[in-house]
PDB file of C-alpha atoms and ligand atoms in Angstrom:
ATOM      1  CA  MET A   1      89.313 111.657  61.244  1.00 71.00           C
ATOM      2  CA  ASP A   2      90.921 114.347  63.641  1.00 77.00           C
ATOM      3  CA  TYR A   3      91.808 112.408  66.527  1.00 81.00           C
ATOM      4  CA  LYS A   4      91.226 114.455  69.776  1.00 88.00           C
ATOM      5  CA  ILE A   5      90.660 112.359  72.720  1.00 92.00           C
ATOM      6  CA  ILE A   6      92.899 109.093  72.240  1.00 94.00           C
ATOM      7  CA  ASN A   7      96.552 109.654  71.403  1.00 94.00           C
ATOM      8  CA  VAL A   8      98.592 106.855  69.951  1.00 93.00           C
ATOM      9  CA  ASP A   9     102.285 106.195  70.305  1.00 92.00           C
ATOM     10  CA  SER A  10     103.862 103.218  68.963  1.00 90.00           C
ATOM     11  CA  SER A  11     107.355 102.067  69.136  1.00 90.00           C
ATOM     12  CA  GLU A  12     109.081  98.448  69.412  1.00 88.00           C
ATOM     13  CA  GLN A  13     105.718  96.665  68.611  1.00 94.00           C
ATOM     14  CA  ILE A  14     103.704  98.278  71.504  1.00 96.00           C
ATOM     15  CA  ALA A  15     101.269 100.793  70.991  1.00 97.00           C
ATOM     16  CA  THR A  16     100.323 103.027  73.982  1.00 97.00           C
ATOM     17  CA  LEU A  17      96.811 104.616  73.505  1.00 97.00           C
ATOM     18  CA  THR A  18      96.488 107.514  75.996  1.00 98.00           C
ATOM     19  CA  ILE A  19      93.055 108.914  76.925  1.00 98.00           C
ATOM     20  CA  ASN A  20      93.547 112.434  76.777  1.00 97.00           C
ATOM     21  CA  ARG A  21      91.039 114.601  78.340  1.00 97.00           C
ATOM     22  CA  PRO A  22      92.247 115.095  81.989  1.00 97.00           C
ATOM     23  CA  GLU A  23      89.840 118.353  82.322  1.00 97.00           C
ATOM     24  CA  ALA A  24      86.988 115.830  82.541  1.00 97.00           C
ATOM     25  CA  LEU A  25      89.158 113.017  84.242  1.00 98.00           C
ATOM     26  CA  ASN A  26      89.002 111.287  81.025  1.00 98.00           C
ATOM     27  CA  ALA A  27      85.552 110.809  80.959  1.00 98.00           C
ATOM     28  CA  LEU A  28      83.973 108.718  78.165  1.00 97.00           C
ATOM     29  CA  ASN A  29      81.919 110.387  75.511  1.00 96.00           C
ATOM     30  CA  SER A  30      80.511 109.383  71.965  1.00 95.00           C
ATOM     31  CA  LEU A  31      83.432 110.824  70.340  1.00 95.00           C
ATOM     32  CA  PHE A  32      86.006 108.804  72.391  1.00 97.00           C
ATOM     33  CA  PHE A  33      83.933 105.572  71.140  1.00 97.00           C
ATOM     34  CA  LYS A  34      84.019 106.759  67.337  1.00 96.00           C
ATOM     35  CA  GLU A  35      87.933 107.219  67.943  1.00 96.00           C
ATOM     36  CA  LEU A  36      88.380 104.074  69.878  1.00 97.00           C
ATOM     37  CA  ASP A  37      86.753 102.148  67.178  1.00 96.00           C
ATOM     38  CA  LEU A  38      88.669 103.376  64.718  1.00 96.00           C
ATOM     39  CA  ARG A  39      92.081 103.416  66.488  1.00 96.00           C
ATOM     40  CA  LEU A  40      91.355  99.548  66.868  1.00 97.00           C
ATOM     41  CA  ASP A  41      91.039  98.747  63.242  1.00 97.00           C
ATOM     42  CA  GLU A  42      94.107 100.678  62.503  1.00 95.00           C
ATOM     43  CA  ILE A  43      95.958  98.820  65.136  1.00 96.00           C
ATOM     44  CA  SER A  44      94.432  95.360  63.855  1.00 96.00           C
ATOM     45  CA  SER A  45      95.815  96.008  60.734  1.00 96.00           C
ATOM     46  CA  ARG A  46      99.155  97.139  61.726  1.00 95.00           C
ATOM     47  CA  GLU A  47     101.527  94.072  61.749  1.00 92.00           C
ATOM     48  CA  ASP A  48     104.327  96.016  63.536  1.00 92.00           C
ATOM     49  CA  ILE A  49     102.025  96.147  66.594  1.00 95.00           C
ATOM     50  CA  GLN A  50     102.080  93.325  69.005  1.00 95.00           C
ATOM     51  CA  ILE A  51     100.806  94.457  72.169  1.00 97.00           C
ATOM     52  CA  VAL A  52      98.111  97.539  73.096  1.00 98.00           C
ATOM     53  CA  VAL A  53      98.586  99.527  76.312  1.00 98.00           C
ATOM     54  CA  ILE A  54      95.651 101.706  77.373  1.00 98.00           C
ATOM     55  CA  THR A  55      96.462 104.097  79.945  1.00 98.00           C
ATOM     56  CA  GLY A  56      94.971 107.640  80.902  1.00 98.00           C
ATOM     57  CA  GLU A  57      96.425 111.327  80.957  1.00 98.00           C
ATOM     58  CA  GLY A  58      96.596 113.039  84.280  1.00 97.00           C
ATOM     59  CA  LYS A  59      95.369 111.938  87.616  1.00 97.00           C
ATOM     60  CA  ALA A  60      92.719 109.506  86.231  1.00 98.00           C
ATOM     61  CA  PHE A  61      92.426 106.142  84.264  1.00 98.00           C
ATOM     62  CA  VAL A  62      89.018 107.244  83.342  1.00 98.00           C
ATOM     63  CA  ALA A  63      86.354 108.473  85.659  1.00 98.00           C
ATOM     64  CA  GLY A  64      83.452 106.785  84.035  1.00 98.00           C
ATOM     65  CA  ALA A  65      81.225 107.429  81.198  1.00 98.00           C
ATOM     66  CA  ASP A  66      80.620 111.337  80.770  1.00 97.00           C
ATOM     67  CA  ILE A  67      78.049 112.054  83.350  1.00 98.00           C
ATOM     68  CA  ALA A  68      77.200 115.471  81.729  1.00 97.00           C
ATOM     69  CA  GLU A  69      76.628 113.868  78.338  1.00 96.00           C
ATOM     70  CA  MET A  70      74.606 111.349  79.866  1.00 97.00           C
ATOM     71  CA  ALA A  71      72.232 113.527  82.066  1.00 97.00           C
ATOM     72  CA  ARG A  72      70.972 114.805  78.582  1.00 97.00           C
ATOM     73  CA  MET A  73      69.828 111.379  77.381  1.00 97.00           C
ATOM     74  CA  ASN A  74      66.438 109.895  76.720  1.00 98.00           C
ATOM     75  CA  PRO A  75      66.050 105.912  77.093  1.00 98.00           C
ATOM     76  CA  GLU A  76      66.450 105.550  73.364  1.00 98.00           C
ATOM     77  CA  GLN A  77      69.417 107.528  73.371  1.00 97.00           C
ATOM     78  CA  ALA A  78      71.092 105.875  76.724  1.00 97.00           C
ATOM     79  CA  LYS A  79      70.618 102.462  75.111  1.00 97.00           C
ATOM     80  CA  GLU A  80      72.279 103.420  71.986  1.00 97.00           C
ATOM     81  CA  PHE A  81      75.210 104.696  74.258  1.00 96.00           C
ATOM     82  CA  SER A  82      75.391 101.730  75.919  1.00 97.00           C
ATOM     83  CA  ARG A  83      75.407  99.454  72.914  1.00 97.00           C
ATOM     84  CA  VAL A  84      77.890 101.621  71.203  1.00 97.00           C
ATOM     85  CA  GLY A  85      80.258 101.152  74.210  1.00 97.00           C
ATOM     86  CA  GLN A  86      79.467  97.512  74.884  1.00 98.00           C
ATOM     87  CA  ALA A  87      80.339  97.028  70.848  1.00 98.00           C
ATOM     88  CA  ALA A  88      83.852  99.120  70.987  1.00 97.00           C
ATOM     89  CA  PHE A  89      84.664  97.201  74.358  1.00 98.00           C
ATOM     90  CA  ARG A  90      84.229  93.952  72.823  1.00 97.00           C
ATOM     91  CA  LYS A  91      85.963  94.792  70.039  1.00 97.00           C
ATOM     92  CA  LEU A  92      88.972  95.601  72.137  1.00 97.00           C
ATOM     93  CA  GLU A  93      88.394  92.307  73.771  1.00 96.00           C
ATOM     94  CA  LEU A  94      88.625  90.385  70.702  1.00 96.00           C
ATOM     95  CA  LEU A  95      91.381  92.179  69.407  1.00 97.00           C
ATOM     96  CA  GLU A  96      94.097  89.514  68.486  1.00 96.00           C
ATOM     97  CA  LYS A  97      96.643  91.190  70.441  1.00 97.00           C
ATOM     98  CA  PRO A  98      97.006  91.326  74.074  1.00 98.00           C
ATOM     99  CA  VAL A  99      95.960  94.467  75.472  1.00 98.00           C
ATOM    100  CA  ILE A 100      97.315  95.735  78.768  1.00 98.00           C
ATOM    101  CA  ALA A 101      95.417  98.445  81.329  1.00 98.00           C
ATOM    102  CA  ALA A 102      97.851 100.634  82.816  1.00 98.00           C
ATOM    103  CA  VAL A 103      95.669 101.889  85.542  1.00 99.00           C
ATOM    104  CA  ASN A 104      97.365 105.447  86.485  1.00 98.00           C
ATOM    105  CA  GLY A 105      94.362 106.725  88.281  1.00 98.00           C
ATOM    106  CA  PHE A 106      90.607 106.700  89.100  1.00 98.00           C
ATOM    107  CA  ALA A 107      89.033 103.716  87.186  1.00 98.00           C
ATOM    108  CA  LEU A 108      85.438 104.282  88.197  1.00 98.00           C
ATOM    109  CA  GLY A 109      82.336 103.032  86.306  1.00 98.00           C
ATOM    110  CA  GLY A 110      82.920 103.110  82.742  1.00 98.00           C
ATOM    111  CA  GLY A 111      86.604 103.205  83.668  1.00 98.00           C
ATOM    112  CA  CYS A 112      86.584 100.467  85.554  1.00 98.00           C
ATOM    113  CA  GLU A 113      84.677  98.754  82.601  1.00 98.00           C
ATOM    114  CA  LEU A 114      87.242  99.486  80.184  1.00 98.00           C
ATOM    115  CA  ALA A 115      89.877  98.225  82.510  1.00 98.00           C
ATOM    116  CA  LEU A 116      87.670  95.112  82.505  1.00 98.00           C
ATOM    117  CA  ALA A 117      87.697  94.576  78.758  1.00 98.00           C
ATOM    118  CA  CYS A 118      91.605  94.628  78.730  1.00 98.00           C
ATOM    119  CA  ASP A 119      93.369  91.396  78.674  1.00 98.00           C
ATOM    120  CA  ILE A 120      95.571  92.490  82.142  1.00 98.00           C
ATOM    121  CA  ARG A 121      95.436  95.415  84.505  1.00 98.00           C
ATOM    122  CA  ILE A 122      98.668  96.763  86.313  1.00 98.00           C
ATOM    123  CA  ALA A 123      97.986  99.340  88.531  1.00 98.00           C
ATOM    124  CA  SER A 124      99.573 102.362  90.259  1.00 98.00           C
ATOM    125  CA  SER A 125      99.628 102.405  93.864  1.00 98.00           C
ATOM    126  CA  LYS A 126      97.601 105.595  93.839  1.00 98.00           C
ATOM    127  CA  ALA A 127      94.499 104.057  91.403  1.00 98.00           C
ATOM    128  CA  LYS A 128      91.433 103.657  92.738  1.00 98.00           C
ATOM    129  CA  PHE A 129      88.961 101.087  91.296  1.00 98.00           C
ATOM    130  CA  GLY A 130      84.731 101.020  91.771  1.00 98.00           C
ATOM    131  CA  GLN A 131      81.482 101.005  90.158  1.00 98.00           C
ATOM    132  CA  PRO A 132      79.470 104.004  91.460  1.00 98.00           C
ATOM    133  CA  GLU A 133      76.943 103.881  89.028  1.00 98.00           C
ATOM    134  CA  VAL A 134      74.033 102.861  91.805  1.00 98.00           C
ATOM    135  CA  ASN A 135      75.214 106.499  93.613  1.00 98.00           C
ATOM    136  CA  LEU A 136      73.831 107.940  90.568  1.00 98.00           C
ATOM    137  CA  GLY A 137      70.703 105.776  90.500  1.00 98.00           C
ATOM    138  CA  LEU A 138      72.360 103.799  87.376  1.00 98.00           C
ATOM    139  CA  ILE A 139      73.799 100.542  86.638  1.00 98.00           C
ATOM    140  CA  PRO A 140      76.908  99.956  84.474  1.00 98.00           C
ATOM    141  CA  GLY A 141      76.014 100.187  80.852  1.00 98.00           C
ATOM    142  CA  TYR A 142      79.422  98.840  79.374  1.00 98.00           C
ATOM    143  CA  ALA A 143      79.169  94.889  80.430  1.00 98.00           C
ATOM    144  CA  GLY A 144      80.357  95.519  83.651  1.00 98.00           C
ATOM    145  CA  THR A 145      77.958  93.562  85.088  1.00 98.00           C
ATOM    146  CA  GLN A 146      78.907  90.917  82.853  1.00 97.00           C
ATOM    147  CA  ARG A 147      82.626  90.895  83.029  1.00 97.00           C
ATOM    148  CA  LEU A 148      83.059  91.856  86.726  1.00 98.00           C
ATOM    149  CA  PRO A 149      81.370  88.598  88.022  1.00 97.00           C
ATOM    150  CA  ARG A 150      83.239  86.385  85.525  1.00 96.00           C
ATOM    151  CA  LEU A 151      86.450  88.057  86.449  1.00 97.00           C
ATOM    152  CA  ILE A 152      86.283  88.346  90.323  1.00 98.00           C
ATOM    153  CA  GLY A 153      83.323  86.144  91.168  1.00 97.00           C
ATOM    154  CA  LEU A 154      79.838  87.140  91.976  1.00 98.00           C
ATOM    155  CA  GLY A 155      80.135  87.912  95.693  1.00 98.00           C
ATOM    156  CA  ASN A 156      82.949  90.154  95.061  1.00 98.00           C
ATOM    157  CA  ALA A 157      81.668  91.918  91.927  1.00 98.00           C
ATOM    158  CA  LEU A 158      78.064  92.363  93.941  1.00 98.00           C
ATOM    159  CA  PHE A 159      79.899  94.256  96.783  1.00 98.00           C
ATOM    160  CA  LEU A 160      81.297  96.256  94.332  1.00 98.00           C
ATOM    161  CA  LEU A 161      78.272  96.813  92.459  1.00 98.00           C
ATOM    162  CA  PHE A 162      75.794  97.290  95.387  1.00 98.00           C
ATOM    163  CA  SER A 163      78.192  99.227  97.734  1.00 98.00           C
ATOM    164  CA  GLY A 164      79.131 101.918  94.805  1.00 98.00           C
ATOM    165  CA  ASP A 165      82.201 101.735  96.897  1.00 98.00           C
ATOM    166  CA  THR A 166      85.864 103.024  95.699  1.00 98.00           C
ATOM    167  CA  ILE A 167      88.769 100.564  96.610  1.00 98.00           C
ATOM    168  CA  THR A 168      92.486 100.775  96.430  1.00 98.00           C
ATOM    169  CA  ALA A 169      94.651  99.443  93.600  1.00 98.00           C
ATOM    170  CA  GLU A 170      95.706  96.890  96.574  1.00 98.00           C
ATOM    171  CA  GLN A 171      92.222  95.857  97.456  1.00 98.00           C
ATOM    172  CA  ALA A 172      91.559  95.473  93.945  1.00 98.00           C
ATOM    173  CA  ARG A 173      94.351  93.175  93.677  1.00 98.00           C
ATOM    174  CA  GLN A 174      93.264  91.200  96.511  1.00 98.00           C
ATOM    175  CA  MET A 175      90.011  90.622  94.715  1.00 98.00           C
ATOM    176  CA  GLY A 176      91.832  89.461  91.540  1.00 98.00           C
ATOM    177  CA  LEU A 177      90.522  92.652  89.612  1.00 98.00           C
ATOM    178  CA  VAL A 178      94.304  93.812  89.377  1.00 98.00           C
ATOM    179  CA  GLN A 179      97.016  91.581  88.436  1.00 98.00           C
ATOM    180  CA  GLN A 180     100.010  94.015  89.831  1.00 98.00           C
ATOM    181  CA  VAL A 181     100.285  96.972  91.695  1.00 98.00           C
ATOM    182  CA  VAL A 182     103.472  99.308  91.559  1.00 98.00           C
ATOM    183  CA  GLU A 183     104.488 102.653  92.681  1.00 98.00           C
ATOM    184  CA  PRO A 184     103.437 105.286  90.447  1.00 98.00           C
ATOM    185  CA  GLU A 185     106.904 105.896  88.816  1.00 98.00           C
ATOM    186  CA  SER A 186     107.197 102.553  87.980  1.00 98.00           C
ATOM    187  CA  LEU A 187     103.982 101.914  86.295  1.00 98.00           C
ATOM    188  CA  MET A 188     104.881 102.546  82.684  1.00 98.00           C
ATOM    189  CA  PRO A 189     108.467 101.018  82.660  1.00 98.00           C
ATOM    190  CA  THR A 190     106.951  97.917  84.504  1.00 98.00           C
ATOM    191  CA  VAL A 191     103.993  97.644  81.640  1.00 98.00           C
ATOM    192  CA  ARG A 192     106.704  98.419  79.284  1.00 97.00           C
ATOM    193  CA  GLU A 193     108.660  95.559  80.469  1.00 97.00           C
ATOM    194  CA  LEU A 194     105.700  93.245  80.346  1.00 98.00           C
ATOM    195  CA  ALA A 195     104.936  94.156  77.054  1.00 97.00           C
ATOM    196  CA  ALA A 196     108.045  93.751  75.787  1.00 96.00           C
ATOM    197  CA  LYS A 197     108.756  90.343  77.312  1.00 97.00           C
ATOM    198  CA  ILE A 198     105.066  88.994  75.636  1.00 97.00           C
ATOM    199  CA  ALA A 199     106.108  90.771  72.449  1.00 95.00           C
ATOM    200  CA  SER A 200     109.542  88.449  72.601  1.00 95.00           C
ATOM    201  CA  LYS A 201     107.282  85.156  72.650  1.00 96.00           C
ATOM    202  CA  GLY A 202     106.076  83.382  69.743  1.00 96.00           C
ATOM    203  CA  PRO A 203     103.486  85.831  67.884  1.00 95.00           C
ATOM    204  CA  ARG A 204     101.123  83.143  66.943  1.00 96.00           C
ATOM    205  CA  ALA A 205     101.033  81.262  70.214  1.00 97.00           C
ATOM    206  CA  ILE A 206     100.491  84.458  71.958  1.00 97.00           C
ATOM    207  CA  LYS A 207      97.388  85.110  69.736  1.00 96.00           C
ATOM    208  CA  LEU A 208      95.888  81.920  70.124  1.00 97.00           C
ATOM    209  CA  VAL A 209      96.557  81.465  73.622  1.00 97.00           C
ATOM    210  CA  LYS A 210      94.307  84.735  74.077  1.00 97.00           C
ATOM    211  CA  GLN A 211      91.830  83.476  71.441  1.00 97.00           C
ATOM    212  CA  VAL A 212      91.324  80.057  72.873  1.00 98.00           C
ATOM    213  CA  ALA A 213      91.314  81.264  76.614  1.00 97.00           C
ATOM    214  CA  ARG A 214      88.552  83.839  75.921  1.00 95.00           C
ATOM    215  CA  LYS A 215      86.661  81.700  73.485  1.00 95.00           C
ATOM    216  CA  GLY A 216      86.941  78.731  76.112  1.00 95.00           C
ATOM    217  CA  LEU A 217      85.183  81.079  78.717  1.00 92.00           C
ATOM    218  CA  LEU A 218      81.940  80.971  76.699  1.00 91.00           C
ATOM    219  CA  MET A 219      82.232  77.392  76.245  1.00 96.00           C
ATOM    220  CA  ASP A 220      81.459  74.110  78.159  1.00 97.00           C
ATOM    221  CA  PHE A 221      84.935  72.489  79.032  1.00 97.00           C
ATOM    222  CA  GLU A 222      84.975  69.832  76.768  1.00 98.00           C
ATOM    223  CA  SER A 223      84.573  71.811  73.796  1.00 98.00           C
ATOM    224  CA  GLY A 224      87.150  74.220  75.200  1.00 98.00           C
ATOM    225  CA  CYS A 225      89.582  71.534  75.486  1.00 98.00           C
ATOM    226  CA  GLN A 226      88.807  70.489  71.874  1.00 98.00           C
ATOM    227  CA  LEU A 227      89.617  73.881  70.794  1.00 98.00           C
ATOM    228  CA  GLU A 228      93.007  74.124  72.739  1.00 98.00           C
ATOM    229  CA  SER A 229      94.048  70.574  71.035  1.00 98.00           C
ATOM    230  CA  ARG A 230      93.014  72.043  67.825  1.00 98.00           C
ATOM    231  CA  GLU A 231      95.151  75.175  68.232  1.00 98.00           C
ATOM    232  CA  PHE A 232      97.869  73.615  69.952  1.00 98.00           C
ATOM    233  CA  SER A 233      98.285  71.049  66.871  1.00 98.00           C
ATOM    234  CA  SER A 234      98.097  73.817  64.383  1.00 97.00           C
ATOM    235  CA  LEU A 235     101.346  75.256  66.045  1.00 97.00           C
ATOM    236  CA  PHE A 236     103.223  72.226  65.000  1.00 97.00           C
ATOM    237  CA  GLU A 237     103.225  73.170  61.285  1.00 93.00           C
ATOM    238  CA  ASN A 238     105.004  76.416  61.938  1.00 91.00           C
ATOM    239  CA  GLU A 239     105.931  78.553  64.991  1.00 96.00           C
ATOM    240  CA  GLY A 240     106.172  75.731  67.522  1.00 97.00           C
ATOM    241  CA  LEU A 241     108.620  73.704  65.345  1.00 96.00           C
ATOM    242  CA  GLU A 242     110.796  76.584  65.167  1.00 96.00           C
ATOM    243  CA  GLY A 243     110.671  76.982  69.296  1.00 97.00           C
ATOM    244  CA  MET A 244     111.185  73.443  70.050  1.00 97.00           C
ATOM    245  CA  LYS A 245     114.206  73.143  67.622  1.00 97.00           C
ATOM    246  CA  ALA A 246     115.674  76.664  68.978  1.00 97.00           C
ATOM    247  CA  PHE A 247     115.560  74.838  72.440  1.00 98.00           C
ATOM    248  CA  LEU A 248     117.243  71.596  71.103  1.00 98.00           C
ATOM    249  CA  GLU A 249     119.774  73.402  69.524  1.00 98.00           C
ATOM    250  CA  LYS A 250     120.277  75.974  72.372  1.00 98.00           C
ATOM    251  CA  ARG A 251     119.724  79.114  70.341  1.00 97.00           C
ATOM    252  CA  ALA A 252     117.155  81.848  70.589  1.00 96.00           C
ATOM    253  CA  PRO A 253     114.161  81.122  68.074  1.00 97.00           C
ATOM    254  CA  LYS A 254     113.421  82.878  65.219  1.00 96.00           C
ATOM    255  CA  TRP A 255     109.855  84.315  64.855  1.00 95.00           C
ATOM    256  CA  GLN A 256     108.041  84.958  61.685  1.00 88.00           C
ATOM    257  CA  ASN A 257     105.139  87.713  62.192  1.00 73.00           C
TER     258      ASN A 257
HETATM  259  N1  LIG B 301      81.834 112.583  83.715  1.00 51.67           N
HETATM  260  C1  LIG B 301      81.808 113.982  83.420  1.00 51.67           C
HETATM  261  N2  LIG B 301      82.749 114.920  84.025  1.00 51.67           N
HETATM  262  C2  LIG B 301      83.439 114.253  85.040  1.00 51.67           C
HETATM  263  C3  LIG B 301      83.425 112.814  85.507  1.00 51.67           C
HETATM  264  C4  LIG B 301      82.592 111.978  84.685  1.00 51.67           C
HETATM  265  N3  LIG B 301      82.383 110.644  85.035  1.00 51.67           N
HETATM  266  N4  LIG B 301      84.087 112.523  86.423  1.00 51.67           N
HETATM  267  C5  LIG B 301      84.822 113.798  86.614  1.00 51.67           C
HETATM  268  N5  LIG B 301      84.179 114.860  86.005  1.00 51.67           N
HETATM  269  C6  LIG B 301      84.657 116.351  85.857  1.00 51.67           C
HETATM  270  C7  LIG B 301      84.251 117.002  87.040  1.00 51.67           C
HETATM  271  O1  LIG B 301      82.654 117.269  86.982  1.00 51.67           O
HETATM  272  C8  LIG B 301      85.173 118.104  87.082  1.00 51.67           C
HETATM  273  O2  LIG B 301      84.834 119.065  86.044  1.00 51.67           O
HETATM  274  P1  LIG B 301      84.679 120.464  86.631  1.00 51.67           P
HETATM  275  O3  LIG B 301      86.343 121.066  86.804  1.00 51.67           O
HETATM  276  O4  LIG B 301      84.058 121.309  85.069  1.00 51.67           O
HETATM  277  O5  LIG B 301      83.936 121.002  87.396  1.00 51.67           O
HETATM  278  C9  LIG B 301      86.315 117.282  86.883  1.00 51.67           C
HETATM  279  O6  LIG B 301      86.083 116.292  86.275  1.00 51.67           O
HETATM  280  C10 LIG B 301      87.396 116.993  88.046  1.00 51.67           C
HETATM  281  O7  LIG B 301      86.526 116.340  88.885  1.00 51.67           O
HETATM  282  P2  LIG B 301      86.528 116.574  90.288  1.00 51.67           P
HETATM  283  O8  LIG B 301      86.660 117.850  90.493  1.00 51.67           O
HETATM  284  O9  LIG B 301      85.065 116.072  90.973  1.00 51.67           O
HETATM  285  O10 LIG B 301      87.530 115.854  91.066  1.00 51.67           O
HETATM  286  P3  LIG B 301      87.995 115.390  92.200  1.00 51.67           P
HETATM  287  O11 LIG B 301      89.689 114.939  92.300  1.00 51.67           O
HETATM  288  O12 LIG B 301      87.441 116.250  93.444  1.00 51.67           O
HETATM  289  O13 LIG B 301      87.087 114.062  92.454  1.00 51.67           O
HETATM  290  C11 LIG B 301      86.069 111.896  91.684  1.00 51.67           C
HETATM  291  C12 LIG B 301      87.608 112.523  91.616  1.00 51.67           C
HETATM  292  C13 LIG B 301      85.979 111.324  92.809  1.00 51.67           C
HETATM  293  C14 LIG B 301      86.487 110.860  90.463  1.00 51.67           C
HETATM  294  C15 LIG B 301      85.074 112.523  91.080  1.00 51.67           C
HETATM  295  O14 LIG B 301      85.186 113.247  89.780  1.00 51.67           O
HETATM  296  C16 LIG B 301      83.992 111.426  90.645  1.00 51.67           C
HETATM  297  O15 LIG B 301      82.961 111.326  91.441  1.00 51.67           O
HETATM  298  N6  LIG B 301      83.629 111.435  89.477  1.00 51.67           N
HETATM  299  C17 LIG B 301      82.493 110.762  88.979  1.00 51.67           C
HETATM  300  C18 LIG B 301      82.816 109.233  89.107  1.00 51.67           C
HETATM  301  C19 LIG B 301      81.361 108.399  88.612  1.00 51.67           C
HETATM  302  O16 LIG B 301      80.323 108.298  89.104  1.00 51.67           O
HETATM  303  N7  LIG B 301      81.621 107.592  87.612  1.00 51.67           N
HETATM  304  C20 LIG B 301      80.540 106.757  86.943  1.00 51.67           C
HETATM  305  C21 LIG B 301      79.594 107.585  86.234  1.00 51.67           C
HETATM  306  S1  LIG B 301      78.505 106.343  85.384  1.00 51.67           S
HETATM  307  C22 LIG B 301      79.195 105.432  84.283  1.00 51.67           C
HETATM  308  O17 LIG B 301      80.227 105.312  84.054  1.00 51.67           O
HETATM  309  C23 LIG B 301      78.167 104.602  83.619  1.00 51.67           C
HETATM  310  C24 LIG B 301      78.783 103.378  82.410  1.00 51.67           C
HETATM  311  C25 LIG B 301      77.944 103.126  81.852  1.00 51.67           C
HETATM  312  C26 LIG B 301      77.117 103.901  80.817  1.00 51.67           C
HETATM  313  C27 LIG B 301      76.128 103.344  79.925  1.00 51.67           C
HETATM  314  C28 LIG B 301      75.712 104.281  78.620  1.00 51.67           C
HETATM  315  C29 LIG B 301      74.409 104.755  79.149  1.00 51.67           C
END
């Protein structure tokens, strides 16, 4: 496929996906979802890539789903557009590699939903967040109604979903939507530093921590604890042994990918 919307730059175990449609503030259209799906397959199969970073070109992260494209849809097409987007974001969420959203600007509607499907959100102090769908007589369609309450609680989520308000990165941080706010020029260096830190840890442990935490959210507490014990013990066949041995020998661990 001839990629048009998502640029990928990979170096030092980190793949940076840049959504590159700045003339429409990186609004998400059908082509975007096709590209995202293929890019995720590619990243999933590449053993040299351990961490994924998603950001936007220009002044927006993503200003939502493409309103011009949606305005031409009938209910059937809208349902399909929503299902395709939900599936792509779910695939992103379940990727066996940590995904960091580097939110450089507007993260509205579908853009906020994209950030929600990432594991961690680091924002520029210039970023803005919101779910303005109700201003258009719509509701979120990429699982924002499901992920937002799980992440920031029902009250905060309904505040954003009812009001359609745009909030600052700092307000988003206070709600737990964003983990860290930095000056615009520090955004990518901070995200890369975090990505490099994660990439230096035990790769199997990182993969499992994501899997267990995410699966656990969908389980009752006891089943989640059982899953944790199973995966905890699985590390005693390989990576955990090396990590603990390295600690006791006062040397850096030698991980195997
Ligand atoms: N879709 C399409 N085009 C867009 C979008 C968008 N979401 N956002 C901005 N653009 C375009 C503008 O139309 C404009 O194009 P042009 O230059 O051709 O007129 C260009 O980007 C630049 O935008 P502005 O001139 O508006 O830039 P400003 O800096 O003045 O304003 C804003 C920035 C405040 C972000 C403003 O652009 C805005 O309000 N955008 C729309 C935000 C929004 O409502 N997003 C939610 C969309 S709905 C949604 O995401 C639902 C997701 C679920 C879908 C489920 C599938 C059915």
